Amino acid sequence: MTTSVTAYAAPAPKAPLEKTTIERRALREHDILIEIAYAGICHSDIHQVREEWGTALFPMVPGHEIAGVVAEVGSGVTKYAVGDRVGVGCFVDSCRECENCLAGEEQYCLKGEVQTYNGKEYDGAPTYGGYSTHIVVDENYALRIPEGISLDVAAPLLCAGITLYSPLAHWNAGPGKKVAIIGLGGLGHMGVKIAHAMGAEVTVLSQTLRKKDDGLRLGADHFYATSDESTFTELAGTFDLIVNTTSANLPLDGYLSLLKRDGTLVHVGAPENPSAFSQFSLIMGRKSMAGSKIGGIRETQEMLDFCAEHGLGAEIELINGDQINEAYDRVVSSDVRYRFVIDIASLKA
């Protein structure tokens, strides 16, 4: 039997989110029912609600930064017990058979992973995300949240945290490496924290110096304004790795000039429109430009354990459900430091 739960949903593209009721499936053998405590607001939630990334499914319940507690388990569950602290990230299933799934890189599932929201289960049922009181997921697609992180600051790690941890780990950020983070927002602030904890020398590249004190407090060694043209002259040929967290169309040739020989510029943000660059920016220095998504289940658990070990969590502003629409506008205006998190208890009022 399905269960009715309270949620906030967008009934149509660009429409304000409103309080509603959705159905969660009955527990299957390997399912767990999670009572959600907190859900982060990711900029990708806004992109999808506003159909800025293509046609979407409505009504839409966003949210893929989910932290809560196991409330019930299916008959075959072995990984979790009632009362365990768990999280759910950007996907809730994958084919489990392709070479990427077998390699623990389910986020690149060749069949297409099942998104936590704005997606469809393999049986065709729509998925609804974490702006809700409960969610049902297969135990193999849930993460254990270590005791060293409180659930409210852990929620954004399930997207923002892993989105930065994955490329930093893949391109070997660490002692002796110079890493730049473009943008100090919901993603960027976690990139600074994680890169610093990995032992890299960290520079923030932001439009202005407005957030400089925050950047240095979070672990950056240097902070530069990209609106100052001298920044690109002063930092030419400096970085082993640059991670671009913004969803804006940047002058890519300028940023590629900041890389050392064999350096890499990695994009984790996605602009609405295509970007352009000159191939000579890569050729002159054997440089690379790449993209990175999130992480697989194994790497996401690794990230959570790393954050607990180093005392890392997101910088958050806690809000109630009836403040979601206002929060969306504030995110677009860059008026948040650095992640809105919904107190899901407020949905029950």
PDB file of C-alpha atoms in Angstrom, residues 110-252:
ATOM      1  CA  LEU A 110      24.857   3.770 -19.609  1.00  0.00           C
ATOM      2  CA  LYS A 111      21.132   3.044 -19.374  1.00  0.00           C
ATOM      3  CA  GLY A 112      20.656   6.288 -17.489  1.00  0.00           C
ATOM      4  CA  GLU A 113      20.516   6.528 -13.734  1.00  0.00           C
ATOM      5  CA  VAL A 114      17.141   7.181 -12.113  1.00  0.00           C
ATOM      6  CA  GLN A 115      17.164  10.768 -10.899  1.00  0.00           C
ATOM      7  CA  THR A 116      15.891  11.434  -7.396  1.00  0.00           C
ATOM      8  CA  TYR A 117      13.324  13.811  -8.867  1.00  0.00           C
ATOM      9  CA  ASN A 118      12.216  14.943 -12.328  1.00  0.00           C
ATOM     10  CA  GLY A 119      12.895  11.401 -13.467  1.00  0.00           C
ATOM     11  CA  LYS A 120      11.195   8.078 -13.942  1.00  0.00           C
ATOM     12  CA  GLU A 121      11.776   4.734 -12.308  1.00  0.00           C
ATOM     13  CA  TYR A 122      12.516   1.931 -14.744  1.00  0.00           C
ATOM     14  CA  ASP A 123       8.876   0.874 -14.386  1.00  0.00           C
ATOM     15  CA  GLY A 124       7.790   4.330 -15.561  1.00  0.00           C
ATOM     16  CA  ALA A 125       6.701   5.755 -12.205  1.00  0.00           C
ATOM     17  CA  PRO A 126       7.732   9.419 -11.664  1.00  0.00           C
ATOM     18  CA  THR A 127      10.268  10.246  -8.972  1.00  0.00           C
ATOM     19  CA  TYR A 128       9.717  12.895  -6.323  1.00  0.00           C
ATOM     20  CA  GLY A 129      12.523  14.432  -4.292  1.00  0.00           C
ATOM     21  CA  GLY A 130      13.378  15.586  -0.830  1.00  0.00           C
ATOM     22  CA  TYR A 131      11.109  18.588  -0.311  1.00  0.00           C
ATOM     23  CA  SER A 132       8.855  16.081   1.465  1.00  0.00           C
ATOM     24  CA  THR A 133       8.462  14.414   4.831  1.00  0.00           C
ATOM     25  CA  HIS A 134       9.433  10.897   3.682  1.00  0.00           C
ATOM     26  CA  ILE A 135      11.088   9.094   0.791  1.00  0.00           C
ATOM     27  CA  VAL A 136      11.384   5.406  -0.125  1.00  0.00           C
ATOM     28  CA  VAL A 137      14.646   4.221  -1.709  1.00  0.00           C
ATOM     29  CA  ASP A 138      16.501   1.001  -2.327  1.00  0.00           C
ATOM     30  CA  GLU A 139      19.044   0.443   0.447  1.00  0.00           C
ATOM     31  CA  ASN A 140      21.854   0.267  -2.118  1.00  0.00           C
ATOM     32  CA  TYR A 141      21.268   3.895  -3.100  1.00  0.00           C
ATOM     33  CA  ALA A 142      21.250   5.382   0.382  1.00  0.00           C
ATOM     34  CA  LEU A 143      24.337   6.680   2.204  1.00  0.00           C
ATOM     35  CA  ARG A 144      25.308   6.400   5.842  1.00  0.00           C
ATOM     36  CA  ILE A 145      25.824   9.797   7.471  1.00  0.00           C
ATOM     37  CA  PRO A 146      28.582   9.519  10.085  1.00  0.00           C
ATOM     38  CA  GLU A 147      27.907  10.694  13.616  1.00  0.00           C
ATOM     39  CA  GLY A 148      30.559  13.393  13.215  1.00  0.00           C
ATOM     40  CA  ILE A 149      28.281  15.531  11.003  1.00  0.00           C
ATOM     41  CA  SER A 150      24.939  17.012  12.062  1.00  0.00           C
ATOM     42  CA  LEU A 151      22.125  16.241   9.633  1.00  0.00           C
ATOM     43  CA  ASP A 152      21.389  19.862   8.717  1.00  0.00           C
ATOM     44  CA  VAL A 153      24.910  20.628   7.469  1.00  0.00           C
ATOM     45  CA  ALA A 154      25.248  17.126   6.008  1.00  0.00           C
ATOM     46  CA  ALA A 155      22.287  17.457   3.637  1.00  0.00           C
ATOM     47  CA  PRO A 156      24.102  19.693   1.076  1.00  0.00           C
ATOM     48  CA  LEU A 157      27.024  17.277   1.004  1.00  0.00           C
ATOM     49  CA  LEU A 158      24.838  14.834  -0.944  1.00  0.00           C
ATOM     50  CA  CYS A 159      25.115  17.076  -4.010  1.00  0.00           C
ATOM     51  CA  ALA A 160      27.339  20.103  -3.392  1.00  0.00           C
ATOM     52  CA  GLY A 161      29.855  18.094  -1.384  1.00  0.00           C
ATOM     53  CA  ILE A 162      30.236  15.186  -3.785  1.00  0.00           C
ATOM     54  CA  THR A 163      30.111  17.430  -6.859  1.00  0.00           C
ATOM     55  CA  LEU A 164      33.354  19.050  -5.639  1.00  0.00           C
ATOM     56  CA  TYR A 165      34.929  16.060  -3.922  1.00  0.00           C
ATOM     57  CA  SER A 166      34.755  13.900  -7.049  1.00  0.00           C
ATOM     58  CA  PRO A 167      36.834  16.104  -9.397  1.00  0.00           C
ATOM     59  CA  LEU A 168      39.223  17.137  -6.627  1.00  0.00           C
ATOM     60  CA  ALA A 169      39.884  13.473  -5.883  1.00  0.00           C
ATOM     61  CA  HIS A 170      39.989  12.396  -9.532  1.00  0.00           C
ATOM     62  CA  TRP A 171      42.505  15.094 -10.524  1.00  0.00           C
ATOM     63  CA  ASN A 172      44.581  14.467  -7.400  1.00  0.00           C
ATOM     64  CA  ALA A 173      44.221  17.693  -5.441  1.00  0.00           C
ATOM     65  CA  GLY A 174      46.578  17.502  -2.485  1.00  0.00           C
ATOM     66  CA  PRO A 175      49.931  18.649  -1.103  1.00  0.00           C
ATOM     67  CA  GLY A 176      52.035  20.395  -3.715  1.00  0.00           C
ATOM     68  CA  LYS A 177      49.060  21.115  -5.984  1.00  0.00           C
ATOM     69  CA  LYS A 178      47.698  24.576  -6.702  1.00  0.00           C
ATOM     70  CA  VAL A 179      43.921  24.496  -7.034  1.00  0.00           C
ATOM     71  CA  ALA A 180      41.579  27.343  -7.980  1.00  0.00           C
ATOM     72  CA  ILE A 181      37.850  27.353  -7.332  1.00  0.00           C
ATOM     73  CA  ILE A 182      35.780  29.629  -9.589  1.00  0.00           C
ATOM     74  CA  GLY A 183      32.831  30.982  -7.631  1.00  0.00           C
ATOM     75  CA  LEU A 184      32.232  30.987  -3.893  1.00  0.00           C
ATOM     76  CA  GLY A 185      28.632  29.825  -3.722  1.00  0.00           C
ATOM     77  CA  GLY A 186      26.840  26.670  -2.678  1.00  0.00           C
ATOM     78  CA  LEU A 187      29.262  24.489  -4.637  1.00  0.00           C
ATOM     79  CA  GLY A 188      32.358  26.660  -4.429  1.00  0.00           C
ATOM     80  CA  HIS A 189      32.423  27.031  -0.654  1.00  0.00           C
ATOM     81  CA  MET A 190      32.492  23.225  -0.311  1.00  0.00           C
ATOM     82  CA  GLY A 191      35.258  23.064  -2.907  1.00  0.00           C
ATOM     83  CA  VAL A 192      37.382  25.420  -0.816  1.00  0.00           C
ATOM     84  CA  LYS A 193      36.794  23.408   2.351  1.00  0.00           C
ATOM     85  CA  ILE A 194      37.497  20.041   0.729  1.00  0.00           C
ATOM     86  CA  ALA A 195      40.541  21.122  -1.310  1.00  0.00           C
ATOM     87  CA  HIS A 196      42.028  22.718   1.799  1.00  0.00           C
ATOM     88  CA  ALA A 197      41.426  19.549   3.824  1.00  0.00           C
ATOM     89  CA  MET A 198      43.126  17.531   1.067  1.00  0.00           C
ATOM     90  CA  GLY A 199      46.235  19.667   1.535  1.00  0.00           C
ATOM     91  CA  ALA A 200      46.172  21.698  -1.677  1.00  0.00           C
ATOM     92  CA  GLU A 201      47.056  25.383  -1.959  1.00  0.00           C
ATOM     93  CA  VAL A 202      43.649  26.915  -2.633  1.00  0.00           C
ATOM     94  CA  THR A 203      42.752  30.102  -4.500  1.00  0.00           C
ATOM     95  CA  VAL A 204      39.249  31.506  -4.936  1.00  0.00           C
ATOM     96  CA  LEU A 205      38.449  33.289  -8.193  1.00  0.00           C
ATOM     97  CA  SER A 206      35.337  35.407  -7.641  1.00  0.00           C
ATOM     98  CA  GLN A 207      33.858  38.347  -9.521  1.00  0.00           C
ATOM     99  CA  THR A 208      34.621  40.735  -6.665  1.00  0.00           C
ATOM    100  CA  LEU A 209      36.413  40.721  -3.309  1.00  0.00           C
ATOM    101  CA  ARG A 210      33.076  40.922  -1.469  1.00  0.00           C
ATOM    102  CA  LYS A 211      33.405  37.393  -0.067  1.00  0.00           C
ATOM    103  CA  LYS A 212      37.161  37.482   0.541  1.00  0.00           C
ATOM    104  CA  ASP A 213      36.939  37.232   4.330  1.00  0.00           C
ATOM    105  CA  ASP A 214      34.620  34.253   4.034  1.00  0.00           C
ATOM    106  CA  GLY A 215      36.882  32.552   1.514  1.00  0.00           C
ATOM    107  CA  LEU A 216      39.922  32.870   3.742  1.00  0.00           C
ATOM    108  CA  ARG A 217      37.937  31.697   6.764  1.00  0.00           C
ATOM    109  CA  LEU A 218      36.771  28.614   4.888  1.00  0.00           C
ATOM    110  CA  GLY A 219      40.321  27.608   3.997  1.00  0.00           C
ATOM    111  CA  ALA A 220      41.435  29.553   0.922  1.00  0.00           C
ATOM    112  CA  ASP A 221      45.050  30.679   0.828  1.00  0.00           C
ATOM    113  CA  HIS A 222      44.388  33.387  -1.771  1.00  0.00           C
ATOM    114  CA  PHE A 223      41.386  35.296  -3.114  1.00  0.00           C
ATOM    115  CA  TYR A 224      41.268  37.224  -6.394  1.00  0.00           C
ATOM    116  CA  ALA A 225      38.625  39.296  -8.193  1.00  0.00           C
ATOM    117  CA  THR A 226      38.130  38.231 -11.809  1.00  0.00           C
ATOM    118  CA  SER A 227      36.619  41.634 -12.623  1.00  0.00           C
ATOM    119  CA  ASP A 228      40.168  42.993 -12.206  1.00  0.00           C
ATOM    120  CA  GLU A 229      41.962  42.349 -15.504  1.00  0.00           C
ATOM    121  CA  SER A 230      45.330  42.263 -13.742  1.00  0.00           C
ATOM    122  CA  THR A 231      44.257  39.009 -12.054  1.00  0.00           C
ATOM    123  CA  PHE A 232      44.645  37.128 -15.339  1.00  0.00           C
ATOM    124  CA  THR A 233      48.083  38.609 -15.916  1.00  0.00           C
ATOM    125  CA  GLU A 234      49.308  37.994 -12.387  1.00  0.00           C
ATOM    126  CA  LEU A 235      48.053  34.386 -12.216  1.00  0.00           C
ATOM    127  CA  ALA A 236      48.937  33.251 -15.750  1.00  0.00           C
ATOM    128  CA  GLY A 237      50.322  29.696 -15.746  1.00  0.00           C
ATOM    129  CA  THR A 238      49.689  29.186 -12.018  1.00  0.00           C
ATOM    130  CA  PHE A 239      47.263  26.316 -11.442  1.00  0.00           C
ATOM    131  CA  ASP A 240      47.373  22.552 -11.729  1.00  0.00           C
ATOM    132  CA  LEU A 241      43.595  22.351 -11.463  1.00  0.00           C
ATOM    133  CA  ILE A 242      40.750  24.845 -11.782  1.00  0.00           C
ATOM    134  CA  VAL A 243      37.202  23.823 -10.870  1.00  0.00           C
ATOM    135  CA  ASN A 244      34.483  26.031 -12.321  1.00  0.00           C
ATOM    136  CA  THR A 245      31.400  25.904 -10.091  1.00  0.00           C
ATOM    137  CA  THR A 246      29.415  28.644 -11.814  1.00  0.00           C
ATOM    138  CA  SER A 247      26.502  28.292 -14.230  1.00  0.00           C
ATOM    139  CA  ALA A 248      27.502  31.402 -16.178  1.00  0.00           C
ATOM    140  CA  ASN A 249      29.100  31.633 -19.606  1.00  0.00           C
ATOM    141  CA  LEU A 250      32.668  32.628 -18.775  1.00  0.00           C
ATOM    142  CA  PRO A 251      35.497  33.849 -21.035  1.00  0.00           C
ATOM    143  CA  LEU A 252      37.091  30.408 -21.079  1.00  0.00           C
TER     144      LEU A 252
END
